[in-house]
Amino acid sequence: MLSSRAPAARAADAPGGLGATDGGAVAEWRPNDIVVAEAAPGAAPASILPAQWFDGLLAAVPPLAPPAADALDAFRAAGAAEVRALVDAGGLPVSKSEAWRHVGVRELYARTFALVDGAAPVPLPAVLPDAYVADGAGAVAVFVDGAFCAALSRVSGLPGGVYVGGLADLDAPRREQLLAKLAVRIEGANANTLGVSDASVAGGLGGAPFCALNAAAAVDVAAMVIPAGVALADTEPIHLVFVSSASAPVSHPRYLLDGGAGSAITLVTSHVDACELAGAAEGAEGTGAAGASRALTNAVGQLLLSDGALVRHTLVAERGPLSSHVENVEVTCAAGARYELTTLQGPAFLCRINVGATLAGEGAQAHARGLMLTGGESSSALDLHTAIRHLTAGCESSQLQKNLLAQKGRAVFRGLIRANGLAKQTVAHQLCRSMLLSDGAKLDVAPCLEIIADDVECTHGATVAELDEEKVFYFRARGISAEAARYALVKGFALEVIDKVPYSGTKRRMAALALRLIPRKRREAIDTSNWSSI
């Protein structure tokens, strides 16, 4: 279980303020353009009140210029109204909220984000490095601080009727159709508690304030339109790359997929820091984390699957150990639709992902796999909350979550599968497996199964283990070093999730990270290049 934390100091006088704060906190100048109010050594975190924190971020939202303003002004206004309504109603996440009690929301509130006057932003490369592009990508759409960047994107040559790009660039009729489908409060993130009724379960992931803030601050939407009957090759994924630059300490990317009946798409969504791209462009992939920004990414995804549609979705969050990342994803599956999700989360100051999937039509399916990989001398918190809701008969779902923690890494997994009274002949299986590589790692898991219907086939469970030294001995008896043996065991543990991900770059970075997490008595060269086999 996660340990209790010291009480927060009294709130700062103003949201986002600079200079000294109560409780011994100091607003420190950072080289990456961001000011972070953090506690001095020995002092408690100097959290501001949640309402102040959200009000400060809302006040910092810049106005939009045409054509984005014409498309999004009304949506932004609705989002701002929703934020204020949640503030007035006390509906913001706090450490006692059921959906947030295991993760450091107080520490997040202790961070304020502001630009440092005169600081030079990290330059973006002229071409997106191959290491950050999915294998064989059929289209790559890059969004910098939430806005579409045509110079780094490659979205031409798609089949007729298929659109991938910014919402503002879409033709007027289809733009209006998508605007009508944008939701300020996505169905899977409406509340701060995990309830038991259909309505509250649909909103039990605790992301409503962040979804509303995302809407209020939207500068663009990554729009994907796949017409009915169009099946894109699974070997040519559509890749959305969301880049956070030091020019904007808080970004609010949003993506919307409208999948027509019988359509098929392989989708990769990834979040990366500009420092990482700059390092990769100079031939130093994966070295940018030390200089990565302490910015906040607040992302929202909506995926709408019509009858018989298929979406294979890989979600990658590898912003770096200093970043904060909150993402809410909601999926709706009509009859016969199938959604396959793989989530990969690397070290972050805080990385919270909420995924809600609604199986609304008969025979719909949702299958999820996930890997959280974290550790380090400084605390790193990864969090995944999921809710898969069976609303009608004959639906199937499965979930396999794996967590690998070392040193001071923290991880939270809370997964819910619910079959309501009409969801007869439901098939649902859920399993969470975790491996702890050190005594300092902290883990909280809560697989949850709620069955209202009869005539169902459902299982769930969780396991926690350490590295098996008997298996290490087996390797050593065959001439393999202890370090190589431990790496092979860790690699095998993660392989079930990561093996089929169409993204060699992140596989390589995850492999290197796994090697760094393994306890090592001596430095030995170990080949991490081939992550796809033992």
Short mmCIF file of C-alpha atoms in Angstrom, two decimals:
data_model
loop_
_atom_site.label_atom_id
_atom_site.label_comp_id
_atom_site.label_asym_id
_atom_site.label_seq_id
_atom_site.Cartn_x
_atom_site.Cartn_y
_atom_site.Cartn_z
CA MET A 1 0.00 0.00 0.00
CA LEU A 2 1.09 3.55 -0.50
CA SER A 3 2.37 5.26 2.60
CA SER A 4 0.57 8.18 4.18
CA ARG A 5 1.87 11.65 3.46
CA ALA A 6 2.54 14.67 5.61
CA PRO A 7 -0.20 17.34 5.71
CA ALA A 8 0.10 20.08 3.15
CA ALA A 9 1.09 23.55 4.21
CA ARG A 10 -1.35 26.48 4.11
CA ALA A 11 -2.44 27.53 0.62
CA ALA A 12 -0.43 30.09 -1.28
CA ASP A 13 -1.91 33.56 -1.53
CA ALA A 14 -2.47 33.39 -5.29
CA PRO A 15 -2.54 30.61 -7.86
CA GLY A 16 0.59 30.36 -9.90
CA GLY A 17 2.36 32.98 -7.80
CA LEU A 18 6.15 33.29 -7.75
CA GLY A 19 8.50 33.86 -4.88
CA ALA A 20 8.32 32.49 -1.34
CA THR A 21 5.26 30.59 -0.20
CA ASP A 22 4.09 29.31 3.16
CA GLY A 23 5.53 26.19 4.72
CA GLY A 24 9.09 26.94 3.64
CA ALA A 25 8.37 26.46 -0.04
CA VAL A 26 10.47 28.24 -2.62
CA ALA A 27 9.49 29.09 -6.18
CA GLU A 28 12.60 27.95 -7.99
CA TRP A 29 13.85 29.10 -11.40
CA ARG A 30 14.16 26.14 -13.73
CA PRO A 31 16.27 25.96 -16.90
CA ASN A 32 13.34 24.51 -18.84
CA ASP A 33 11.15 27.63 -18.77
CA ILE A 34 8.89 26.46 -15.96
CA VAL A 35 8.54 27.63 -12.40
CA VAL A 36 7.63 24.89 -9.94
CA ALA A 37 6.68 25.75 -6.38
CA GLU A 38 8.16 22.99 -4.24
CA ALA A 39 8.88 22.53 -0.58
CA ALA A 40 12.27 23.34 0.89
CA PRO A 41 14.16 20.38 2.45
CA GLY A 42 12.32 19.12 5.50
CA ALA A 43 9.15 21.09 4.77
CA ALA A 44 5.76 19.73 3.78
CA PRO A 45 4.55 20.22 0.20
CA ALA A 46 3.10 23.72 -0.17
CA SER A 47 -0.12 22.84 -1.92
CA ILE A 48 -2.46 25.54 -3.01
CA LEU A 49 -6.16 24.79 -2.78
CA PRO A 50 -7.56 22.66 -5.62
CA ALA A 51 -9.92 25.47 -6.62
CA GLN A 52 -7.01 27.91 -6.83
CA TRP A 53 -4.98 25.46 -8.89
CA PHE A 54 -7.75 24.94 -11.46
CA ASP A 55 -8.65 28.63 -11.47
CA GLY A 56 -5.01 29.49 -12.14
CA LEU A 57 -4.76 27.12 -15.09
CA LEU A 58 -8.09 28.35 -16.44
CA ALA A 59 -6.99 31.98 -16.18
CA ALA A 60 -3.80 31.17 -18.11
CA VAL A 61 -5.69 29.90 -21.18
CA PRO A 62 -4.83 32.21 -24.12
CA PRO A 63 -7.46 33.34 -26.64
CA LEU A 64 -7.70 31.60 -30.01
CA ALA A 65 -7.19 33.18 -33.41
CA PRO A 66 -9.15 32.19 -36.55
CA PRO A 67 -9.74 29.61 -37.95
CA ALA A 68 -9.42 27.65 -34.69
CA ALA A 69 -11.48 30.26 -32.84
CA ASP A 70 -14.38 29.86 -35.25
CA ALA A 71 -14.42 26.11 -34.68
CA LEU A 72 -13.73 25.87 -30.96
CA ASP A 73 -14.85 29.06 -29.17
CA ALA A 74 -18.25 27.65 -28.16
CA PHE A 75 -16.67 24.36 -27.05
CA ARG A 76 -14.08 26.22 -24.97
CA ALA A 77 -16.78 28.34 -23.34
CA ALA A 78 -18.71 25.21 -22.38
CA GLY A 79 -15.56 23.71 -20.89
CA ALA A 80 -14.82 26.83 -18.85
CA ALA A 81 -18.39 26.86 -17.53
CA GLU A 82 -18.04 23.21 -16.53
CA VAL A 83 -14.77 23.89 -14.67
CA ARG A 84 -16.37 26.74 -12.73
CA ALA A 85 -19.41 24.58 -11.94
CA LEU A 86 -17.17 21.83 -10.55
CA VAL A 87 -15.18 24.37 -8.54
CA ASP A 88 -18.37 25.84 -7.07
CA ALA A 89 -19.76 22.39 -6.28
CA GLY A 90 -16.55 21.16 -4.65
CA GLY A 91 -16.21 18.47 -7.32
CA LEU A 92 -12.42 18.62 -7.64
CA PRO A 93 -10.04 15.74 -6.87
CA VAL A 94 -8.65 15.74 -3.33
CA SER A 95 -6.59 13.18 -1.45
CA LYS A 96 -9.74 11.78 0.20
CA SER A 97 -11.55 11.26 -3.10
CA GLU A 98 -12.01 7.54 -3.70
CA ALA A 99 -10.67 7.77 -7.24
CA TRP A 100 -7.59 9.76 -6.16
CA ARG A 101 -6.73 8.56 -2.66
CA HIS A 102 -3.81 6.35 -3.71
CA VAL A 103 -2.00 8.85 -5.93
CA GLY A 104 -0.27 12.13 -5.10
CA VAL A 105 -2.86 14.67 -6.20
CA ARG A 106 -1.66 16.87 -3.34
CA GLU A 107 1.85 16.83 -4.77
CA LEU A 108 0.42 17.78 -8.17
CA TYR A 109 -1.36 20.77 -6.62
CA ALA A 110 1.97 21.78 -5.08
CA ARG A 111 3.24 22.41 -8.60
CA THR A 112 2.39 25.65 -10.32
CA PHE A 113 3.32 26.17 -13.93
CA ALA A 114 4.43 29.44 -15.49
CA LEU A 115 6.77 30.61 -18.23
CA VAL A 116 10.04 32.22 -17.32
CA ASP A 117 10.38 35.55 -19.12
CA GLY A 118 13.11 35.60 -21.74
CA ALA A 119 13.94 31.88 -21.58
CA ALA A 120 14.68 30.30 -24.94
CA PRO A 121 12.46 27.32 -25.86
CA VAL A 122 13.97 24.01 -26.90
CA PRO A 123 14.06 24.02 -30.74
CA LEU A 124 12.09 21.32 -32.50
CA PRO A 125 13.91 19.20 -35.10
CA ALA A 126 13.20 19.87 -38.76
CA VAL A 127 12.16 16.23 -39.19
CA LEU A 128 10.59 13.95 -36.60
CA PRO A 129 13.27 11.39 -35.56
CA ASP A 130 12.55 7.82 -36.68
CA ALA A 131 12.93 6.63 -33.08
CA TYR A 132 9.67 8.42 -32.23
CA VAL A 133 7.64 7.19 -35.21
CA ALA A 134 5.69 3.92 -35.23
CA ASP A 135 7.01 1.19 -37.51
CA GLY A 136 5.69 1.54 -41.06
CA ALA A 137 3.34 4.38 -40.11
CA GLY A 138 0.83 5.11 -42.86
CA ALA A 139 0.35 8.64 -41.52
CA VAL A 140 2.00 10.70 -38.80
CA ALA A 141 0.19 13.71 -37.34
CA VAL A 142 2.25 15.84 -34.95
CA PHE A 143 0.64 18.21 -32.48
CA VAL A 144 2.90 20.64 -30.61
CA ASP A 145 1.34 21.86 -27.36
CA GLY A 146 -1.99 20.64 -28.70
CA ALA A 147 -1.86 22.41 -32.09
CA PHE A 148 -1.40 20.62 -35.41
CA CYS A 149 2.11 21.02 -36.86
CA ALA A 150 1.98 20.44 -40.61
CA ALA A 151 5.75 20.81 -41.00
CA LEU A 152 6.46 17.70 -38.90
CA SER A 153 3.44 15.71 -40.07
CA ARG A 154 2.94 13.29 -42.94
CA VAL A 155 -0.75 12.75 -43.63
CA SER A 156 -1.03 12.56 -47.43
CA GLY A 157 -1.72 9.45 -49.50
CA LEU A 158 -4.53 8.09 -47.32
CA PRO A 159 -7.49 6.26 -48.91
CA GLY A 160 -10.39 8.34 -50.16
CA GLY A 161 -12.57 9.77 -47.42
CA VAL A 162 -10.03 9.12 -44.66
CA TYR A 163 -8.94 12.22 -42.76
CA VAL A 164 -6.16 12.59 -40.20
CA GLY A 165 -5.13 16.06 -39.02
CA GLY A 166 -6.30 19.16 -37.20
CA LEU A 167 -10.00 19.81 -36.78
CA ALA A 168 -9.70 23.39 -38.04
CA ASP A 169 -8.36 22.12 -41.39
CA LEU A 170 -11.26 19.73 -41.98
CA ASP A 171 -13.95 20.68 -44.50
CA ALA A 172 -16.90 22.51 -42.95
CA PRO A 173 -19.57 19.75 -43.13
CA ARG A 174 -17.39 17.09 -41.51
CA ARG A 175 -15.98 19.61 -39.03
CA GLU A 176 -19.49 20.42 -37.81
CA GLN A 177 -20.28 16.71 -37.53
CA LEU A 178 -17.22 16.12 -35.36
CA LEU A 179 -17.83 19.23 -33.25
CA ALA A 180 -21.24 17.81 -32.38
CA LYS A 181 -19.52 14.66 -31.09
CA LEU A 182 -16.95 16.44 -28.91
CA ALA A 183 -17.83 16.03 -25.24
CA VAL A 184 -16.87 18.45 -22.50
CA ARG A 185 -17.52 15.78 -19.91
CA ILE A 186 -16.64 12.43 -21.43
CA GLU A 187 -18.78 9.58 -20.19
CA GLY A 188 -16.02 7.67 -18.44
CA ALA A 189 -14.77 10.52 -16.28
CA ASN A 190 -17.74 12.24 -14.72
CA ALA A 191 -17.14 11.92 -11.01
CA ASN A 192 -14.57 11.51 -8.26
CA THR A 193 -15.95 8.28 -6.78
CA LEU A 194 -16.27 4.72 -7.96
CA GLY A 195 -19.99 4.05 -7.53
CA VAL A 196 -22.23 1.07 -8.11
CA SER A 197 -25.13 2.36 -10.22
CA ASP A 198 -24.92 2.46 -14.01
CA ALA A 199 -24.73 6.24 -14.03
CA SER A 200 -22.03 6.56 -11.39
CA VAL A 201 -19.93 3.71 -12.76
CA ALA A 202 -19.92 5.50 -16.09
CA GLY A 203 -18.42 8.48 -14.33
CA GLY A 204 -16.33 6.82 -11.68
CA LEU A 205 -12.79 7.48 -12.87
CA GLY A 206 -12.37 10.92 -11.33
CA GLY A 207 -11.37 12.81 -14.46
CA ALA A 208 -14.24 15.24 -14.95
CA PRO A 209 -12.35 18.41 -13.90
CA PHE A 210 -9.41 17.59 -16.15
CA CYS A 211 -11.71 16.83 -19.09
CA ALA A 212 -13.50 20.14 -18.62
CA LEU A 213 -10.19 21.99 -18.30
CA ASN A 214 -9.01 20.34 -21.52
CA ALA A 215 -12.14 21.56 -23.30
CA ALA A 216 -11.72 25.08 -21.93
CA ALA A 217 -8.13 25.23 -23.16
CA ALA A 218 -8.49 23.40 -26.49
CA VAL A 219 -6.39 24.91 -29.29
CA ASP A 220 -7.08 22.12 -31.79
CA VAL A 221 -8.36 18.55 -32.00
CA ALA A 222 -6.54 15.63 -33.59
CA ALA A 223 -9.37 14.48 -35.83
CA MET A 224 -9.56 11.04 -37.44
CA VAL A 225 -12.40 10.10 -39.77
CA ILE A 226 -12.50 6.54 -41.13
CA PRO A 227 -15.47 6.03 -43.47
CA ALA A 228 -17.65 2.93 -43.33
CA GLY A 229 -16.06 -0.14 -44.87
CA VAL A 230 -12.54 1.32 -45.07
CA ALA A 231 -9.96 -0.98 -43.49
CA LEU A 232 -6.49 0.51 -43.15
CA ALA A 233 -3.65 -2.00 -43.15
CA ASP A 234 -2.64 -3.05 -39.64
CA THR A 235 1.00 -2.85 -40.76
CA GLU A 236 0.58 0.87 -41.51
CA PRO A 237 -0.63 2.44 -38.25
CA ILE A 238 -1.85 5.99 -37.88
CA HIS A 239 0.46 7.70 -35.39
CA LEU A 240 -0.53 10.78 -33.39
CA VAL A 241 2.53 12.36 -31.75
CA PHE A 242 1.82 14.93 -29.05
CA VAL A 243 4.88 17.04 -28.28
CA SER A 244 5.20 19.20 -25.18
CA SER A 245 7.56 22.12 -25.63
CA ALA A 246 8.95 24.52 -23.06
CA SER A 247 7.02 27.29 -24.78
CA ALA A 248 3.83 26.16 -23.03
CA PRO A 249 4.14 24.77 -19.49
CA VAL A 250 0.67 23.21 -19.72
CA SER A 251 -0.73 21.58 -22.86
CA HIS A 252 -4.21 20.17 -23.44
CA PRO A 253 -4.13 17.81 -26.46
CA ARG A 254 -7.36 16.15 -27.55
CA TYR A 255 -8.05 13.48 -30.15
CA LEU A 256 -11.30 12.19 -31.64
CA LEU A 257 -11.74 9.07 -33.77
CA ASP A 258 -14.94 8.56 -35.72
CA GLY A 259 -14.81 4.98 -37.01
CA GLY A 260 -17.52 4.10 -39.51
CA ALA A 261 -19.31 0.76 -39.67
CA GLY A 262 -16.96 -2.05 -40.65
CA SER A 263 -13.89 0.20 -40.63
CA ALA A 264 -10.51 -0.85 -39.23
CA ILE A 265 -7.53 1.14 -38.00
CA THR A 266 -4.32 0.59 -36.04
CA LEU A 267 -3.68 3.70 -33.96
CA VAL A 268 -0.67 4.80 -31.93
CA THR A 269 -0.89 7.83 -29.65
CA SER A 270 2.30 8.93 -27.95
CA HIS A 271 3.39 11.83 -25.78
CA VAL A 272 6.97 13.03 -25.81
CA ASP A 273 8.94 16.00 -24.57
CA ALA A 274 10.69 18.36 -26.99
CA CYS A 275 13.96 17.70 -25.13
CA GLU A 276 13.72 14.03 -26.06
CA LEU A 277 13.18 14.87 -29.73
CA ALA A 278 16.12 17.27 -29.68
CA GLY A 279 18.34 14.59 -28.14
CA ALA A 280 17.25 11.97 -30.67
CA ALA A 281 17.84 14.37 -33.56
CA GLU A 282 21.43 14.72 -32.35
CA GLY A 283 21.89 10.95 -32.13
CA ALA A 284 21.35 10.69 -28.38
CA GLU A 285 18.00 8.92 -28.11
CA GLY A 286 16.60 8.61 -24.62
CA THR A 287 19.05 11.05 -23.04
CA GLY A 288 16.70 14.01 -22.93
CA ALA A 289 14.89 12.88 -19.80
CA ALA A 290 17.37 14.59 -17.51
CA GLY A 291 16.62 17.92 -19.12
CA ALA A 292 12.97 17.26 -19.80
CA SER A 293 10.48 19.85 -18.76
CA ARG A 294 8.36 19.72 -15.64
CA ALA A 295 5.33 20.65 -17.69
CA LEU A 296 1.82 19.24 -17.36
CA THR A 297 0.06 17.40 -20.17
CA ASN A 298 -3.70 17.12 -19.77
CA ALA A 299 -4.98 14.94 -22.63
CA VAL A 300 -8.41 13.67 -23.62
CA GLY A 301 -9.30 11.01 -26.20
CA GLN A 302 -12.69 10.01 -27.60
CA LEU A 303 -13.02 6.93 -29.80
CA LEU A 304 -16.40 6.21 -31.37
CA LEU A 305 -16.72 2.77 -33.00
CA SER A 306 -19.75 2.10 -35.18
CA ASP A 307 -21.14 -1.39 -35.89
CA GLY A 308 -18.39 -3.88 -36.65
CA ALA A 309 -15.55 -1.36 -36.45
CA LEU A 310 -12.09 -2.47 -35.29
CA VAL A 311 -9.54 -0.26 -33.52
CA ARG A 312 -6.16 -1.46 -32.31
CA HIS A 313 -4.84 1.32 -30.08
CA THR A 314 -1.40 1.68 -28.49
CA LEU A 315 -1.13 4.51 -25.95
CA VAL A 316 2.41 5.49 -24.97
CA ALA A 317 3.23 7.94 -22.18
CA GLU A 318 7.00 8.42 -21.83
CA ARG A 319 7.36 12.10 -21.03
CA GLY A 320 10.22 11.65 -18.56
CA PRO A 321 10.63 11.46 -14.77
CA LEU A 322 9.99 15.16 -14.14
CA SER A 323 6.74 15.51 -16.06
CA SER A 324 3.09 15.36 -15.02
CA HIS A 325 0.62 13.62 -17.31
CA VAL A 326 -3.14 13.18 -16.96
CA GLU A 327 -5.10 11.48 -19.74
CA ASN A 328 -8.77 10.52 -19.99
CA VAL A 329 -9.85 8.17 -22.77
CA GLU A 330 -13.42 7.12 -23.47
CA VAL A 331 -14.39 4.43 -25.99
CA THR A 332 -17.89 3.56 -27.17
CA CYS A 333 -18.40 0.30 -29.06
CA ALA A 334 -21.56 -0.35 -31.07
CA ALA A 335 -22.77 -3.84 -32.01
CA GLY A 336 -19.97 -6.14 -33.12
CA ALA A 337 -17.27 -3.49 -32.69
CA ARG A 338 -13.90 -4.48 -31.22
CA TYR A 339 -11.43 -2.27 -29.34
CA GLU A 340 -7.93 -3.49 -28.47
CA LEU A 341 -5.81 -1.29 -26.20
CA THR A 342 -2.19 -1.48 -25.11
CA THR A 343 -0.95 1.11 -22.60
CA LEU A 344 2.74 1.71 -21.93
CA GLN A 345 3.65 4.04 -19.06
CA GLY A 346 7.21 5.07 -18.23
CA PRO A 347 8.58 7.03 -15.26
CA ALA A 348 6.95 10.37 -14.51
CA PHE A 349 6.46 12.66 -11.55
CA LEU A 350 2.82 11.69 -11.99
CA CYS A 351 1.20 9.80 -14.88
CA ARG A 352 -2.51 9.17 -14.41
CA ILE A 353 -4.47 7.48 -17.21
CA ASN A 354 -8.22 6.86 -17.06
CA VAL A 355 -9.77 4.57 -19.67
CA GLY A 356 -13.50 3.96 -19.90
CA ALA A 357 -14.95 1.54 -22.45
CA THR A 358 -18.68 1.14 -22.98
CA LEU A 359 -19.87 -1.99 -24.80
CA ALA A 360 -23.18 -0.58 -25.95
CA GLY A 361 -24.12 -3.00 -28.73
CA GLU A 362 -24.60 -6.74 -28.78
CA GLY A 363 -21.39 -8.66 -29.43
CA ALA A 364 -19.08 -5.70 -28.78
CA GLN A 365 -15.61 -6.43 -27.39
CA ALA A 366 -12.89 -4.58 -25.47
CA HIS A 367 -9.49 -6.08 -24.72
CA ALA A 368 -6.79 -4.23 -22.77
CA ARG A 369 -3.14 -4.90 -21.98
CA GLY A 370 -0.92 -2.57 -20.01
CA LEU A 371 2.61 -2.18 -18.69
CA MET A 372 3.78 0.28 -16.05
CA LEU A 373 7.55 0.51 -15.71
CA THR A 374 8.98 2.84 -13.10
CA GLY A 375 11.75 3.39 -10.60
CA GLY A 376 14.51 5.75 -9.62
CA GLU A 377 16.01 7.57 -6.69
CA SER A 378 13.27 10.21 -6.84
CA SER A 379 9.64 9.25 -6.36
CA SER A 380 7.78 8.38 -9.56
CA ALA A 381 4.03 7.70 -9.55
CA LEU A 382 2.17 5.82 -12.30
CA ASP A 383 -1.57 5.31 -12.10
CA LEU A 384 -4.05 3.48 -14.35
CA HIS A 385 -7.79 3.47 -13.70
CA THR A 386 -10.06 1.57 -16.08
CA ALA A 387 -13.77 0.83 -16.33
CA ILE A 388 -15.22 -1.58 -18.90
CA ARG A 389 -19.01 -1.54 -18.91
CA HIS A 390 -21.10 -4.33 -20.44
CA LEU A 391 -24.51 -2.85 -21.22
CA THR A 392 -26.05 -5.55 -23.39
CA ALA A 393 -25.89 -9.27 -24.12
CA GLY A 394 -23.09 -11.25 -25.70
CA CYS A 395 -20.21 -8.84 -25.08
CA GLU A 396 -16.64 -9.84 -24.25
CA SER A 397 -13.78 -8.12 -22.46
CA SER A 398 -10.38 -9.01 -21.10
CA GLN A 399 -7.64 -7.14 -19.29
CA LEU A 400 -4.04 -8.01 -18.46
CA GLN A 401 -2.07 -5.41 -16.51
CA LYS A 402 1.60 -5.82 -15.63
CA ASN A 403 3.59 -3.55 -13.33
CA LEU A 404 7.36 -3.49 -12.89
CA LEU A 405 8.65 -1.33 -10.03
CA ALA A 406 12.06 -0.63 -8.54
CA GLN A 407 13.71 1.76 -6.08
CA LYS A 408 11.20 4.48 -5.11
CA GLY A 409 8.73 3.79 -7.89
CA ARG A 410 5.01 3.89 -7.10
CA ALA A 411 2.17 2.38 -9.09
CA VAL A 412 -1.59 2.23 -8.76
CA PHE A 413 -3.93 0.03 -10.77
CA ARG A 414 -7.66 0.05 -10.28
CA GLY A 415 -9.69 -1.79 -12.88
CA LEU A 416 -13.44 -2.30 -12.99
CA ILE A 417 -15.42 -4.64 -15.21
CA ARG A 418 -19.17 -4.39 -14.78
CA ALA A 419 -21.97 -6.43 -16.34
CA ASN A 420 -25.33 -4.77 -15.80
CA GLY A 421 -28.67 -6.54 -15.61
CA LEU A 422 -29.14 -6.78 -19.39
CA ALA A 423 -25.62 -8.07 -20.10
CA LYS A 424 -26.35 -11.78 -20.17
CA GLN A 425 -23.79 -14.18 -21.68
CA THR A 426 -21.01 -11.78 -20.74
CA VAL A 427 -17.46 -13.11 -20.95
CA ALA A 428 -14.97 -11.05 -18.93
CA HIS A 429 -11.53 -11.85 -17.55
CA GLN A 430 -9.15 -9.57 -15.65
CA LEU A 431 -5.68 -10.18 -14.23
CA CYS A 432 -3.06 -7.87 -12.71
CA ARG A 433 0.50 -9.17 -12.21
CA SER A 434 3.20 -7.10 -10.55
CA MET A 435 6.92 -7.53 -9.92
CA LEU A 436 8.75 -5.54 -7.25
CA LEU A 437 12.52 -5.25 -7.69
CA SER A 438 13.28 -3.43 -4.43
CA ASP A 439 11.89 -2.88 -0.95
CA GLY A 440 11.34 0.83 -1.59
CA ALA A 441 8.76 0.31 -4.35
CA LYS A 442 5.10 0.87 -3.46
CA LEU A 443 2.12 -0.69 -5.18
CA ASP A 444 -1.65 -0.52 -4.82
CA VAL A 445 -3.88 -2.74 -6.97
CA ALA A 446 -7.63 -3.24 -6.93
CA PRO A 447 -9.11 -5.44 -9.66
CA CYS A 448 -12.87 -5.22 -9.39
CA LEU A 449 -15.70 -7.23 -10.92
CA GLU A 450 -19.36 -6.22 -10.55
CA ILE A 451 -21.93 -8.66 -11.94
CA ILE A 452 -25.61 -7.81 -11.98
CA ALA A 453 -26.58 -10.21 -14.79
CA ASP A 454 -26.78 -13.99 -14.63
CA ASP A 455 -25.44 -16.47 -17.20
CA VAL A 456 -21.95 -14.95 -17.29
CA GLU A 457 -18.35 -16.20 -17.41
CA CYS A 458 -16.17 -13.84 -15.36
CA THR A 459 -12.85 -14.05 -13.49
CA HIS A 460 -10.46 -11.57 -11.91
CA GLY A 461 -7.33 -11.65 -9.78
CA ALA A 462 -3.98 -10.12 -8.87
CA THR A 463 -0.49 -11.38 -8.02
CA VAL A 464 2.62 -9.68 -6.62
CA ALA A 465 6.08 -11.24 -6.67
CA GLU A 466 9.80 -10.54 -6.58
CA LEU A 467 12.45 -11.83 -8.95
CA ASP A 468 12.68 -15.59 -8.54
CA GLU A 469 16.24 -16.32 -7.43
CA GLU A 470 15.75 -20.03 -8.16
CA LYS A 471 15.23 -19.13 -11.80
CA VAL A 472 18.32 -16.92 -11.66
CA PHE A 473 20.25 -19.94 -10.34
CA TYR A 474 18.91 -22.01 -13.26
CA PHE A 475 20.40 -19.48 -15.70
CA ARG A 476 23.71 -19.31 -13.83
CA ALA A 477 24.03 -23.10 -13.86
CA ARG A 478 24.08 -22.81 -17.63
CA GLY A 479 26.84 -20.25 -17.78
CA ILE A 480 24.68 -17.09 -17.89
CA SER A 481 25.59 -14.26 -15.53
CA ALA A 482 23.23 -13.21 -12.74
CA GLU A 483 22.66 -9.80 -14.32
CA ALA A 484 21.81 -11.25 -17.71
CA ALA A 485 19.52 -13.77 -16.03
CA ARG A 486 17.62 -11.08 -14.13
CA TYR A 487 17.28 -9.03 -17.30
CA ALA A 488 15.90 -12.05 -19.18
CA LEU A 489 13.33 -12.64 -16.42
CA VAL A 490 12.25 -9.01 -16.39
CA LYS A 491 12.11 -8.99 -20.16
CA GLY A 492 10.00 -12.13 -20.23
CA PHE A 493 7.63 -10.63 -17.66
CA ALA A 494 7.00 -7.57 -19.82
CA LEU A 495 7.07 -9.34 -23.19
CA GLU A 496 3.46 -10.52 -23.03
CA VAL A 497 2.31 -6.90 -23.14
CA ILE A 498 4.89 -5.19 -25.30
CA ASP A 499 5.67 -7.84 -27.88
CA LYS A 500 3.03 -6.86 -30.45
CA VAL A 501 3.38 -3.09 -30.10
CA PRO A 502 4.13 -1.61 -33.57
CA TYR A 503 6.66 0.82 -32.17
CA SER A 504 10.31 -0.29 -32.09
CA GLY A 505 11.53 2.99 -30.62
CA THR A 506 9.52 2.72 -27.44
CA LYS A 507 10.35 -0.99 -27.14
CA ARG A 508 14.03 -0.07 -27.23
CA ARG A 509 13.62 2.69 -24.65
CA MET A 510 11.55 0.43 -22.38
CA ALA A 511 14.21 -2.27 -22.63
CA ALA A 512 16.95 0.17 -21.64
CA LEU A 513 14.82 1.38 -18.74
CA ALA A 514 14.17 -2.17 -17.56
CA LEU A 515 17.91 -2.81 -17.52
CA ARG A 516 18.48 0.29 -15.38
CA LEU A 517 15.87 -0.86 -12.87
CA ILE A 518 17.43 -4.28 -12.24
CA PRO A 519 19.58 -4.47 -9.08
CA ARG A 520 23.17 -4.78 -10.27
CA LYS A 521 26.30 -5.48 -8.26
CA ARG A 522 28.58 -4.83 -11.21
CA ARG A 523 28.26 -3.21 -14.61
CA GLU A 524 28.05 -5.72 -17.41
CA ALA A 525 27.29 -5.14 -21.07
CA ILE A 526 23.89 -6.64 -21.82
CA ASP A 527 22.28 -6.55 -25.25
CA THR A 528 18.90 -4.77 -25.03
CA SER A 529 18.47 -4.27 -28.77
CA ASN A 530 16.12 -7.20 -29.39
CA TRP A 531 13.17 -6.71 -27.07
CA SER A 532 10.92 -9.02 -29.07
CA SER A 533 12.46 -12.33 -28.06
CA ILE A 534 14.12 -13.94 -25.08
#
